[in-house]
Amino acid sequence: MLRTEIDPADCLRIVLESLEDSKAEDTVSIDIQGKSALGDYMIVTSGRSHRHVGAIADRLLRDLKDKGLGSCKVEGLQSCDWVLIDTGDLIIHIFRPEVRGFYGIEKMWQIDDNSDA
């Protein structure tokens, strides 16, 4: 399947809508453009349980594929404690709350969002 070129902001919208539809909790979107070569945005969110994390990831992967972004890299679907989905422009972390609290990954990237005044 050919990968469709989608603007990173449009991809972000697709991801956030999918996460909302899946009832993901405490979703945070972090603009990492110019801060990292990893991508343009990082999204961190939580599911209530292993099953919920897996369902969120499955739904997101299906929604991305439907939009022509089916060649994502995925890690962690076996255990569903922390699932990482890399679209190329976006990096999505889906955690169980305990695992998210332990790693505190969004705190590492949210340096100073108040400077965007």
mmCIF file with all atom_site columns, C-alpha atoms in Angstrom:
data_model
loop_
_atom_site.group_PDB
_atom_site.id
_atom_site.type_symbol
_atom_site.label_atom_id
_atom_site.label_alt_id
_atom_site.label_comp_id
_atom_site.label_asym_id
_atom_site.label_entity_id
_atom_site.label_seq_id
_atom_site.pdbx_PDB_ins_code
_atom_site.Cartn_x
_atom_site.Cartn_y
_atom_site.Cartn_z
_atom_site.occupancy
_atom_site.B_iso_or_equiv
_atom_site.pdbx_formal_charge
_atom_site.auth_seq_id
_atom_site.auth_comp_id
_atom_site.auth_asym_id
_atom_site.auth_atom_id
_atom_site.pdbx_PDB_model_num
ATOM 1   C CA . MET A 1 1   ? 0.000   0.000  0.000  1.00 0.00 ? 1   MET A CA 1
ATOM 2   C CA . LEU A 1 2   ? 1.299   3.439  -0.910 1.00 0.00 ? 2   LEU A CA 1
ATOM 3   C CA . ARG A 1 3   ? 1.781   5.856  1.944  1.00 0.00 ? 3   ARG A CA 1
ATOM 4   C CA . THR A 1 4   ? -0.265  9.022  1.556  1.00 0.00 ? 4   THR A CA 1
ATOM 5   C CA . GLU A 1 5   ? 1.508   12.269 2.371  1.00 0.00 ? 5   GLU A CA 1
ATOM 6   C CA . ILE A 1 6   ? -0.479  14.004 5.079  1.00 0.00 ? 6   ILE A CA 1
ATOM 7   C CA . ASP A 1 7   ? 0.475   17.273 6.735  1.00 0.00 ? 7   ASP A CA 1
ATOM 8   C CA . PRO A 1 8   ? 1.686   16.653 10.319 1.00 0.00 ? 8   PRO A CA 1
ATOM 9   C CA . ALA A 1 9   ? -1.045  18.952 11.693 1.00 0.00 ? 9   ALA A CA 1
ATOM 10  C CA . ASP A 1 10  ? -3.710  16.934 9.843  1.00 0.00 ? 10  ASP A CA 1
ATOM 11  C CA . CYS A 1 11  ? -2.175  13.705 11.130 1.00 0.00 ? 11  CYS A CA 1
ATOM 12  C CA . LEU A 1 12  ? -2.292  15.157 14.645 1.00 0.00 ? 12  LEU A CA 1
ATOM 13  C CA . ARG A 1 13  ? -5.999  15.917 14.227 1.00 0.00 ? 13  ARG A CA 1
ATOM 14  C CA . ILE A 1 14  ? -6.671  12.345 13.046 1.00 0.00 ? 14  ILE A CA 1
ATOM 15  C CA . VAL A 1 15  ? -4.790  10.914 16.031 1.00 0.00 ? 15  VAL A CA 1
ATOM 16  C CA . LEU A 1 16  ? -6.484  13.158 18.598 1.00 0.00 ? 16  LEU A CA 1
ATOM 17  C CA . GLU A 1 17  ? -9.944  12.364 17.194 1.00 0.00 ? 17  GLU A CA 1
ATOM 18  C CA . SER A 1 18  ? -9.217  8.637  17.305 1.00 0.00 ? 18  SER A CA 1
ATOM 19  C CA . LEU A 1 19  ? -7.956  8.846  20.888 1.00 0.00 ? 19  LEU A CA 1
ATOM 20  C CA . GLU A 1 20  ? -11.041 10.796 21.932 1.00 0.00 ? 20  GLU A CA 1
ATOM 21  C CA . ASP A 1 21  ? -13.327 8.262  20.234 1.00 0.00 ? 21  ASP A CA 1
ATOM 22  C CA . SER A 1 22  ? -11.534 5.471  22.133 1.00 0.00 ? 22  SER A CA 1
ATOM 23  C CA . LYS A 1 23  ? -12.024 7.262  25.458 1.00 0.00 ? 23  LYS A CA 1
ATOM 24  C CA . ALA A 1 24  ? -8.282  7.668  26.010 1.00 0.00 ? 24  ALA A CA 1
ATOM 25  C CA . GLU A 1 25  ? -7.575  9.659  29.149 1.00 0.00 ? 25  GLU A CA 1
ATOM 26  C CA . ASP A 1 26  ? -5.324  12.617 29.991 1.00 0.00 ? 26  ASP A CA 1
ATOM 27  C CA . THR A 1 27  ? -4.147  13.119 26.424 1.00 0.00 ? 27  THR A CA 1
ATOM 28  C CA . VAL A 1 28  ? -1.274  15.577 26.027 1.00 0.00 ? 28  VAL A CA 1
ATOM 29  C CA . SER A 1 29  ? 0.026   16.809 22.670 1.00 0.00 ? 29  SER A CA 1
ATOM 30  C CA . ILE A 1 30  ? 3.569   18.191 22.618 1.00 0.00 ? 30  ILE A CA 1
ATOM 31  C CA . ASP A 1 31  ? 5.003   20.157 19.693 1.00 0.00 ? 31  ASP A CA 1
ATOM 32  C CA . ILE A 1 32  ? 8.584   18.890 19.282 1.00 0.00 ? 32  ILE A CA 1
ATOM 33  C CA . GLN A 1 33  ? 9.302   20.636 15.972 1.00 0.00 ? 33  GLN A CA 1
ATOM 34  C CA . GLY A 1 34  ? 12.779  22.106 16.194 1.00 0.00 ? 34  GLY A CA 1
ATOM 35  C CA . LYS A 1 35  ? 13.414  20.307 19.511 1.00 0.00 ? 35  LYS A CA 1
ATOM 36  C CA . SER A 1 36  ? 13.984  16.857 18.055 1.00 0.00 ? 36  SER A CA 1
ATOM 37  C CA . ALA A 1 37  ? 14.567  15.104 14.752 1.00 0.00 ? 37  ALA A CA 1
ATOM 38  C CA . LEU A 1 38  ? 12.243  12.311 15.940 1.00 0.00 ? 38  LEU A CA 1
ATOM 39  C CA . GLY A 1 39  ? 9.137   13.992 14.555 1.00 0.00 ? 39  GLY A CA 1
ATOM 40  C CA . ASP A 1 40  ? 6.863   17.005 14.746 1.00 0.00 ? 40  ASP A CA 1
ATOM 41  C CA . TYR A 1 41  ? 4.518   16.029 17.579 1.00 0.00 ? 41  TYR A CA 1
ATOM 42  C CA . MET A 1 42  ? 4.516   13.682 20.535 1.00 0.00 ? 42  MET A CA 1
ATOM 43  C CA . ILE A 1 43  ? 1.220   12.524 21.999 1.00 0.00 ? 43  ILE A CA 1
ATOM 44  C CA . VAL A 1 44  ? 1.014   10.922 25.418 1.00 0.00 ? 44  VAL A CA 1
ATOM 45  C CA . THR A 1 45  ? -2.220  9.343  26.617 1.00 0.00 ? 45  THR A CA 1
ATOM 46  C CA . SER A 1 46  ? -3.542  6.694  28.984 1.00 0.00 ? 46  SER A CA 1
ATOM 47  C CA . GLY A 1 47  ? -5.895  3.756  28.962 1.00 0.00 ? 47  GLY A CA 1
ATOM 48  C CA . ARG A 1 48  ? -7.520  2.436  32.129 1.00 0.00 ? 48  ARG A CA 1
ATOM 49  C CA . SER A 1 49  ? -6.231  -1.144 31.789 1.00 0.00 ? 49  SER A CA 1
ATOM 50  C CA . HIS A 1 50  ? -4.180  -3.464 29.582 1.00 0.00 ? 50  HIS A CA 1
ATOM 51  C CA . ARG A 1 51  ? -7.299  -4.187 27.558 1.00 0.00 ? 51  ARG A CA 1
ATOM 52  C CA . HIS A 1 52  ? -8.155  -0.501 27.149 1.00 0.00 ? 52  HIS A CA 1
ATOM 53  C CA . VAL A 1 53  ? -4.581  0.373  26.085 1.00 0.00 ? 53  VAL A CA 1
ATOM 54  C CA . GLY A 1 54  ? -4.730  -2.403 23.468 1.00 0.00 ? 54  GLY A CA 1
ATOM 55  C CA . ALA A 1 55  ? -8.138  -1.260 22.224 1.00 0.00 ? 55  ALA A CA 1
ATOM 56  C CA . ILE A 1 56  ? -6.957  2.357  21.923 1.00 0.00 ? 56  ILE A CA 1
ATOM 57  C CA . ALA A 1 57  ? -3.880  1.243  19.955 1.00 0.00 ? 57  ALA A CA 1
ATOM 58  C CA . ASP A 1 58  ? -5.880  -1.067 17.669 1.00 0.00 ? 58  ASP A CA 1
ATOM 59  C CA . ARG A 1 59  ? -8.437  1.654  16.914 1.00 0.00 ? 59  ARG A CA 1
ATOM 60  C CA . LEU A 1 60  ? -5.718  4.239  16.260 1.00 0.00 ? 60  LEU A CA 1
ATOM 61  C CA . LEU A 1 61  ? -3.822  1.906  13.923 1.00 0.00 ? 61  LEU A CA 1
ATOM 62  C CA . ARG A 1 62  ? -7.054  1.163  12.030 1.00 0.00 ? 62  ARG A CA 1
ATOM 63  C CA . ASP A 1 63  ? -7.906  4.883  11.751 1.00 0.00 ? 63  ASP A CA 1
ATOM 64  C CA . LEU A 1 64  ? -4.387  5.721  10.539 1.00 0.00 ? 64  LEU A CA 1
ATOM 65  C CA . LYS A 1 65  ? -4.514  2.925  7.961  1.00 0.00 ? 65  LYS A CA 1
ATOM 66  C CA . ASP A 1 66  ? -7.893  4.192  6.721  1.00 0.00 ? 66  ASP A CA 1
ATOM 67  C CA . LYS A 1 67  ? -6.260  7.584  6.106  1.00 0.00 ? 67  LYS A CA 1
ATOM 68  C CA . GLY A 1 68  ? -3.346  6.065  4.176  1.00 0.00 ? 68  GLY A CA 1
ATOM 69  C CA . LEU A 1 69  ? -0.872  5.942  7.067  1.00 0.00 ? 69  LEU A CA 1
ATOM 70  C CA . GLY A 1 70  ? -0.689  2.174  7.413  1.00 0.00 ? 70  GLY A CA 1
ATOM 71  C CA . SER A 1 71  ? 3.086   1.825  7.613  1.00 0.00 ? 71  SER A CA 1
ATOM 72  C CA . CYS A 1 72  ? 3.467   2.842  11.271 1.00 0.00 ? 72  CYS A CA 1
ATOM 73  C CA . LYS A 1 73  ? 6.063   1.288  13.540 1.00 0.00 ? 73  LYS A CA 1
ATOM 74  C CA . VAL A 1 74  ? 4.511   -0.266 16.639 1.00 0.00 ? 74  VAL A CA 1
ATOM 75  C CA . GLU A 1 75  ? 6.078   -1.489 19.875 1.00 0.00 ? 75  GLU A CA 1
ATOM 76  C CA . GLY A 1 76  ? 4.507   -2.922 23.019 1.00 0.00 ? 76  GLY A CA 1
ATOM 77  C CA . LEU A 1 77  ? 1.272   -4.468 21.743 1.00 0.00 ? 77  LEU A CA 1
ATOM 78  C CA . GLN A 1 78  ? 2.167   -7.783 23.389 1.00 0.00 ? 78  GLN A CA 1
ATOM 79  C CA . SER A 1 79  ? 1.929   -6.518 26.976 1.00 0.00 ? 79  SER A CA 1
ATOM 80  C CA . CYS A 1 80  ? -0.115  -3.318 26.522 1.00 0.00 ? 80  CYS A CA 1
ATOM 81  C CA . ASP A 1 81  ? 1.587   -1.569 29.445 1.00 0.00 ? 81  ASP A CA 1
ATOM 82  C CA . TRP A 1 82  ? 3.116   1.003  27.072 1.00 0.00 ? 82  TRP A CA 1
ATOM 83  C CA . VAL A 1 83  ? 2.362   0.995  23.361 1.00 0.00 ? 83  VAL A CA 1
ATOM 84  C CA . LEU A 1 84  ? 4.428   3.238  21.101 1.00 0.00 ? 84  LEU A CA 1
ATOM 85  C CA . ILE A 1 85  ? 3.192   4.100  17.614 1.00 0.00 ? 85  ILE A CA 1
ATOM 86  C CA . ASP A 1 86  ? 5.513   6.014  15.288 1.00 0.00 ? 86  ASP A CA 1
ATOM 87  C CA . THR A 1 87  ? 3.953   7.480  12.143 1.00 0.00 ? 87  THR A CA 1
ATOM 88  C CA . GLY A 1 88  ? 7.146   9.268  11.110 1.00 0.00 ? 88  GLY A CA 1
ATOM 89  C CA . ASP A 1 89  ? 5.792   12.725 11.943 1.00 0.00 ? 89  ASP A CA 1
ATOM 90  C CA . LEU A 1 90  ? 4.071   11.773 15.196 1.00 0.00 ? 90  LEU A CA 1
ATOM 91  C CA . ILE A 1 91  ? 5.100   9.596  18.094 1.00 0.00 ? 91  ILE A CA 1
ATOM 92  C CA . ILE A 1 92  ? 2.188   8.332  20.151 1.00 0.00 ? 92  ILE A CA 1
ATOM 93  C CA . HIS A 1 93  ? 2.677   6.810  23.606 1.00 0.00 ? 93  HIS A CA 1
ATOM 94  C CA . ILE A 1 94  ? -0.298  4.945  25.108 1.00 0.00 ? 94  ILE A CA 1
ATOM 95  C CA . PHE A 1 95  ? 0.254   3.987  28.749 1.00 0.00 ? 95  PHE A CA 1
ATOM 96  C CA . ARG A 1 96  ? -1.479  2.345  31.633 1.00 0.00 ? 96  ARG A CA 1
ATOM 97  C CA . PRO A 1 97  ? -1.658  5.103  34.304 1.00 0.00 ? 97  PRO A CA 1
ATOM 98  C CA . GLU A 1 98  ? 0.858   3.445  36.651 1.00 0.00 ? 98  GLU A CA 1
ATOM 99  C CA . VAL A 1 99  ? 3.434   3.038  33.885 1.00 0.00 ? 99  VAL A CA 1
ATOM 100 C CA . ARG A 1 100 ? 2.894   6.593  32.655 1.00 0.00 ? 100 ARG A CA 1
ATOM 101 C CA . GLY A 1 101 ? 3.413   7.950  36.156 1.00 0.00 ? 101 GLY A CA 1
ATOM 102 C CA . PHE A 1 102 ? 6.594   5.933  36.595 1.00 0.00 ? 102 PHE A CA 1
ATOM 103 C CA . TYR A 1 103 ? 8.258   7.165  33.388 1.00 0.00 ? 103 TYR A CA 1
ATOM 104 C CA . GLY A 1 104 ? 6.900   10.735 33.325 1.00 0.00 ? 104 GLY A CA 1
ATOM 105 C CA . ILE A 1 105 ? 7.810   10.980 29.651 1.00 0.00 ? 105 ILE A CA 1
ATOM 106 C CA . GLU A 1 106 ? 5.821   14.124 28.863 1.00 0.00 ? 106 GLU A CA 1
ATOM 107 C CA . LYS A 1 107 ? 7.659   16.064 31.572 1.00 0.00 ? 107 LYS A CA 1
ATOM 108 C CA . MET A 1 108 ? 10.931  15.503 29.709 1.00 0.00 ? 108 MET A CA 1
ATOM 109 C CA . TRP A 1 109 ? 9.557   17.187 26.591 1.00 0.00 ? 109 TRP A CA 1
ATOM 110 C CA . GLN A 1 110 ? 7.424   19.987 28.006 1.00 0.00 ? 110 GLN A CA 1
ATOM 111 C CA . ILE A 1 111 ? 10.290  22.389 28.577 1.00 0.00 ? 111 ILE A CA 1
ATOM 112 C CA . ASP A 1 112 ? 8.477   25.725 28.423 1.00 0.00 ? 112 ASP A CA 1
ATOM 113 C CA . ASP A 1 113 ? 5.144   25.840 26.636 1.00 0.00 ? 113 ASP A CA 1
ATOM 114 C CA . ASN A 1 114 ? 4.387   29.272 28.141 1.00 0.00 ? 114 ASN A CA 1
ATOM 115 C CA . SER A 1 115 ? 6.904   30.929 25.811 1.00 0.00 ? 115 SER A CA 1
ATOM 116 C CA . ASP A 1 116 ? 4.389   30.721 22.930 1.00 0.00 ? 116 ASP A CA 1
ATOM 117 C CA . ALA A 1 117 ? 2.636   33.924 24.067 1.00 0.00 ? 117 ALA A CA 1
#
